[in-house]
XYZ file of C-alpha atoms in Angstrom:
310
model
C 0.000 0.000 0.000
C 1.363 3.418 -0.995
C 2.120 5.706 1.942
C 0.490 9.148 2.200
C 3.938 10.669 1.669
C 4.049 9.075 -1.793
C 0.638 10.140 -2.999
C 0.115 10.693 -6.707
C 0.375 14.454 -6.154
C 4.029 14.008 -5.144
C 5.003 11.717 -8.021
C 6.351 12.787 -11.396
C 6.724 10.523 -14.435
C 10.195 9.869 -15.802
C 12.124 7.495 -18.015
C 15.111 5.806 -16.373
C 17.727 4.145 -18.563
C 18.377 0.562 -17.420
C 21.117 -0.069 -19.984
C 23.394 1.745 -22.381
C 25.557 4.827 -21.949
C 22.941 6.776 -19.964
C 22.295 3.991 -17.460
C 20.442 5.200 -14.318
C 19.878 8.652 -15.819
C 16.305 9.867 -15.060
C 14.625 11.771 -17.927
C 11.624 13.777 -16.639
C 8.492 13.568 -18.787
C 7.415 17.160 -18.206
C 6.205 17.871 -21.760
C 3.079 16.785 -23.604
C 5.199 14.920 -26.169
C 8.723 13.496 -25.973
C 10.443 11.994 -29.043
C 12.937 9.150 -28.588
C 15.427 8.515 -31.369
C 18.881 8.798 -32.879
C 18.363 12.218 -34.536
C 20.020 15.336 -33.147
C 16.620 16.953 -32.711
C 15.161 14.045 -30.681
C 14.115 15.011 -27.141
C 15.749 11.841 -25.754
C 18.675 11.059 -28.026
C 19.805 7.420 -28.083
C 23.111 6.706 -29.847
C 22.396 3.241 -31.199
C 22.577 2.060 -34.827
C 19.459 -0.069 -34.253
C 17.427 2.984 -33.199
C 15.666 4.999 -35.921
C 16.130 8.759 -36.188
C 12.628 9.245 -34.773
C 11.915 5.887 -33.199
C 9.059 6.363 -30.714
C 7.184 9.039 -28.821
C 5.596 9.328 -25.399
C 2.625 11.651 -25.195
C -0.169 12.476 -22.760
C -3.925 12.007 -23.047
C -6.521 13.359 -20.658
C -8.309 11.226 -18.100
C -5.540 9.331 -16.340
C -4.474 9.066 -12.715
C -1.207 11.062 -12.998
C -2.267 14.698 -12.679
C -5.371 13.798 -14.710
C -3.311 12.305 -17.567
C -2.306 8.975 -19.037
C 1.102 8.505 -20.648
C 1.156 6.624 -23.949
C 4.133 5.181 -25.875
C 3.783 4.961 -29.660
C 6.142 3.490 -32.233
C 6.934 5.938 -35.056
C 7.215 3.313 -37.817
C 10.733 2.501 -36.643
C 12.877 0.022 -38.560
C 13.382 -2.386 -35.636
C 10.242 -1.767 -33.627
C 9.383 -0.608 -30.115
C 8.847 -3.198 -27.390
C 6.934 -2.869 -24.121
C 7.731 -5.499 -21.481
C 9.179 -7.691 -24.243
C 6.171 -7.382 -26.560
C 6.292 -5.452 -29.848
C 3.741 -2.663 -29.785
C 2.242 0.047 -31.959
C 0.693 2.146 -29.184
C 0.139 1.365 -25.489
C -0.732 3.201 -22.268
C 2.164 3.078 -19.815
C 1.953 1.759 -16.258
C 4.442 2.424 -13.472
C 7.439 0.102 -13.902
C 6.844 -0.713 -17.572
C 10.025 -1.400 -19.557
C 10.437 0.080 -23.044
C 13.050 -1.400 -25.398
C 14.351 0.469 -28.439
C 17.379 -0.966 -30.202
C 19.821 -2.209 -27.543
C 18.506 0.211 -24.906
C 15.974 -0.448 -22.138
C 14.128 2.378 -20.384
C 11.731 2.055 -17.459
C 8.667 4.257 -17.048
C 8.726 5.293 -13.381
C 6.715 7.517 -11.081
C 9.374 9.208 -8.939
C 9.069 11.479 -5.925
C 11.719 14.101 -5.148
C 13.841 11.664 -3.127
C 13.687 9.064 -5.933
C 14.724 11.652 -8.529
C 17.706 12.828 -6.495
C 18.718 9.226 -5.819
C 18.631 8.331 -9.530
C 20.693 11.422 -10.383
C 23.211 10.469 -7.714
C 23.487 6.894 -8.987
C 23.957 8.133 -12.557
C 26.697 10.500 -11.413
C 28.486 7.706 -9.555
C 28.386 5.562 -12.696
C 29.331 8.308 -15.164
C 32.038 10.138 -13.165
C 35.372 9.179 -11.667
C 34.943 9.323 -7.894
C 38.499 10.588 -7.259
C 38.701 13.545 -9.650
C 35.037 14.320 -10.394
C 35.819 14.129 -14.122
C 33.857 11.915 -16.507
C 34.661 8.221 -16.543
C 36.282 6.987 -19.754
C 33.020 5.272 -20.737
C 31.031 8.479 -20.334
C 33.743 10.420 -22.153
C 33.396 8.178 -25.208
C 29.613 8.586 -25.042
C 29.913 12.386 -25.023
C 32.622 12.297 -27.698
C 30.460 10.242 -30.055
C 27.584 12.637 -29.429
C 29.798 15.647 -30.173
C 31.261 14.061 -33.313
C 27.764 13.428 -34.647
C 26.759 17.025 -33.910
C 29.970 18.424 -35.408
C 29.419 16.488 -38.648
C 25.896 17.883 -38.942
C 26.822 21.471 -38.049
C 30.223 21.472 -39.819
C 32.278 22.728 -36.907
C 35.677 21.661 -35.550
C 36.710 20.217 -32.207
C 39.919 18.816 -30.715
C 40.733 15.752 -28.641
C 43.486 15.888 -25.998
C 45.203 12.888 -24.424
C 47.261 13.686 -21.303
C 49.604 11.628 -19.134
C 51.372 12.655 -15.910
C 55.139 12.286 -16.349
C 57.015 9.789 -14.123
C 53.931 9.282 -11.965
C 55.271 6.017 -10.546
C 58.033 8.072 -8.945
C 55.387 10.117 -7.083
C 53.871 6.955 -5.598
C 57.285 5.476 -4.813
C 58.577 8.663 -3.165
C 55.533 9.996 -1.327
C 53.105 7.072 -1.182
C 49.820 6.241 -2.884
C 47.776 8.706 -0.814
C 49.876 11.540 -2.235
C 49.546 10.013 -5.695
C 45.752 9.975 -5.416
C 45.706 13.534 -4.050
C 47.897 14.663 -6.965
C 45.503 13.159 -9.518
C 42.583 14.836 -7.749
C 44.336 18.229 -7.868
C 45.304 17.810 -11.536
C 41.668 16.996 -12.281
C 40.640 20.251 -10.576
C 43.175 22.205 -12.662
C 41.816 20.697 -15.880
C 38.210 21.489 -14.877
C 39.121 25.150 -14.254
C 40.673 25.498 -17.701
C 37.838 23.778 -19.609
C 35.159 26.014 -21.093
C 31.446 25.377 -20.723
C 30.569 22.553 -23.118
C 34.075 21.057 -23.155
C 34.452 17.673 -21.477
C 37.309 16.033 -19.607
C 37.761 12.564 -18.150
C 40.118 10.487 -16.104
C 40.961 8.025 -18.831
C 42.663 5.546 -16.533
C 45.455 5.564 -13.964
C 47.381 8.813 -14.395
C 46.002 9.459 -17.887
C 43.404 12.118 -18.698
C 41.466 13.018 -21.846
C 39.406 15.974 -23.028
C 37.611 17.359 -26.037
C 37.369 21.061 -26.811
C 34.331 22.361 -28.678
C 34.682 24.769 -31.628
C 38.465 24.470 -31.526
C 40.714 23.888 -34.542
C 44.138 22.294 -34.148
C 45.910 25.566 -33.373
C 43.388 26.478 -30.674
C 43.631 22.959 -29.267
C 47.409 23.247 -29.004
C 47.124 26.611 -27.235
C 44.616 25.169 -24.721
C 46.792 22.089 -24.196
C 49.829 24.297 -23.595
C 47.864 26.207 -20.973
C 47.060 22.949 -19.157
C 50.705 21.845 -19.405
C 51.916 25.172 -18.019
C 49.405 25.199 -15.167
C 50.455 21.702 -14.091
C 54.151 22.589 -14.320
C 53.662 25.739 -12.193
C 51.434 24.121 -9.566
C 52.584 22.765 -6.234
C 50.832 19.542 -5.283
C 49.962 18.335 -1.788
C 52.124 15.746 -0.041
C 49.915 13.633 2.241
C 52.253 12.779 5.091
C 51.794 12.782 8.861
C 54.039 15.276 10.610
C 54.707 17.297 7.445
C 51.735 19.656 7.075
C 51.959 21.947 4.089
C 54.543 19.848 2.208
C 54.387 20.163 -1.581
C 55.852 18.446 -4.639
C 56.011 19.085 -8.382
C 54.995 17.086 -11.460
C 54.682 17.720 -15.184
C 52.306 16.441 -17.857
C 52.646 15.485 -21.540
C 49.777 16.101 -23.982
C 48.858 14.935 -27.483
C 46.313 16.736 -29.694
C 44.250 15.627 -32.715
C 41.569 17.600 -34.554
C 38.219 16.981 -36.221
C 37.682 16.873 -39.165
C 41.228 17.344 -40.567
C 42.870 14.409 -38.765
C 39.813 12.149 -38.733
C 36.022 12.250 -38.666
C 35.873 9.088 -36.533
C 35.852 9.825 -32.766
C 37.642 6.609 -31.761
C 40.348 7.180 -34.359
C 40.784 10.751 -33.080
C 41.525 9.401 -29.590
C 44.067 6.986 -31.057
C 45.705 9.832 -33.013
C 45.880 12.060 -29.931
C 47.360 9.099 -28.040
C 50.006 8.670 -30.765
C 50.892 12.354 -30.419
C 51.053 11.958 -26.625
C 53.611 9.190 -26.874
C 55.673 11.271 -29.260
C 55.681 13.993 -26.579
C 56.936 11.360 -24.113
C 59.691 10.214 -26.476
C 60.815 13.780 -27.161
C 61.453 14.540 -23.493
C 58.063 14.866 -21.719
C 56.463 18.035 -20.300
C 55.438 19.121 -23.773
C 52.520 19.291 -26.217
C 52.612 17.465 -29.563
C 50.027 17.496 -32.349
C 49.240 14.481 -34.501
C 50.168 16.436 -37.652
C 52.581 19.247 -38.351
C 51.295 22.792 -37.999
C 52.901 25.966 -39.356
C 53.899 28.896 -37.101
C 51.298 31.006 -38.906
C 48.568 28.470 -38.157
C 49.662 28.242 -34.544
C 49.537 32.035 -34.196
C 45.895 31.865 -35.265
C 45.250 29.668 -32.235
C 45.720 32.669 -29.982
C 42.351 34.040 -31.124
C 39.536 33.243 -28.656
C 37.163 30.395 -29.397
C 33.602 31.488 -30.102
C 31.104 30.986 -27.286
């Protein structure tokens, strides 16, 4: 029996991803119609080759028990169909807990109160972000990168991918201990976040490696931004976590590789590999430096000093 605290007046309908890149993310159904699909203009965009551009919609009809409305899911003549609780449907009224499958993704129709909504957001954040640095996890980074690549192809605009690796990080752990190593990664993550613009994304790629993509940035602008990150890390003093030595600091440097869309590649995974190749060239050439995947002229690089458009 539902408690008075969870009366229908307190509940709001939402879709919660049970699989895929947006797992646990709650999508509020606060509009009369919500389109699910692969297209850029879809209200709930699902990056899945088995999902049609406009795959299904959820809309309201009068006379239901949720604020006087019923919520209905309807297939929009999709190529692979829309399934409700495992059954292929054309149009069905949704009940609390129903599971909608489109392509490889499963979404649950849920009635959530405020506590439920905050809990789902928290779970999604735990899954999608690195708990040490607060940056995106590598999985979420690739999800956002694929989304950005698709948008950039449609809107014909550039972006850059950065791969970053802390130099001689094993020496930090060996000299100061793993607590200092973890604190150093956390502080480097904070430095990267401060330098990123709104819309850019950064992740802890794994271990002492970081990645980022910069929106509306050509190669020259990407190199300038990467050099700023490199310089900030070189100038910073990082915390030594050691009993009896309050205020102790140490220094590290970082090497960075840069690749650009669309000149280097139009494939997001290949761009990461290219930036990684440039990163390892920076390592081979002496570390604490920025290298681009392809050569760039001094004139081109000078153009990178111009501000990126907001």
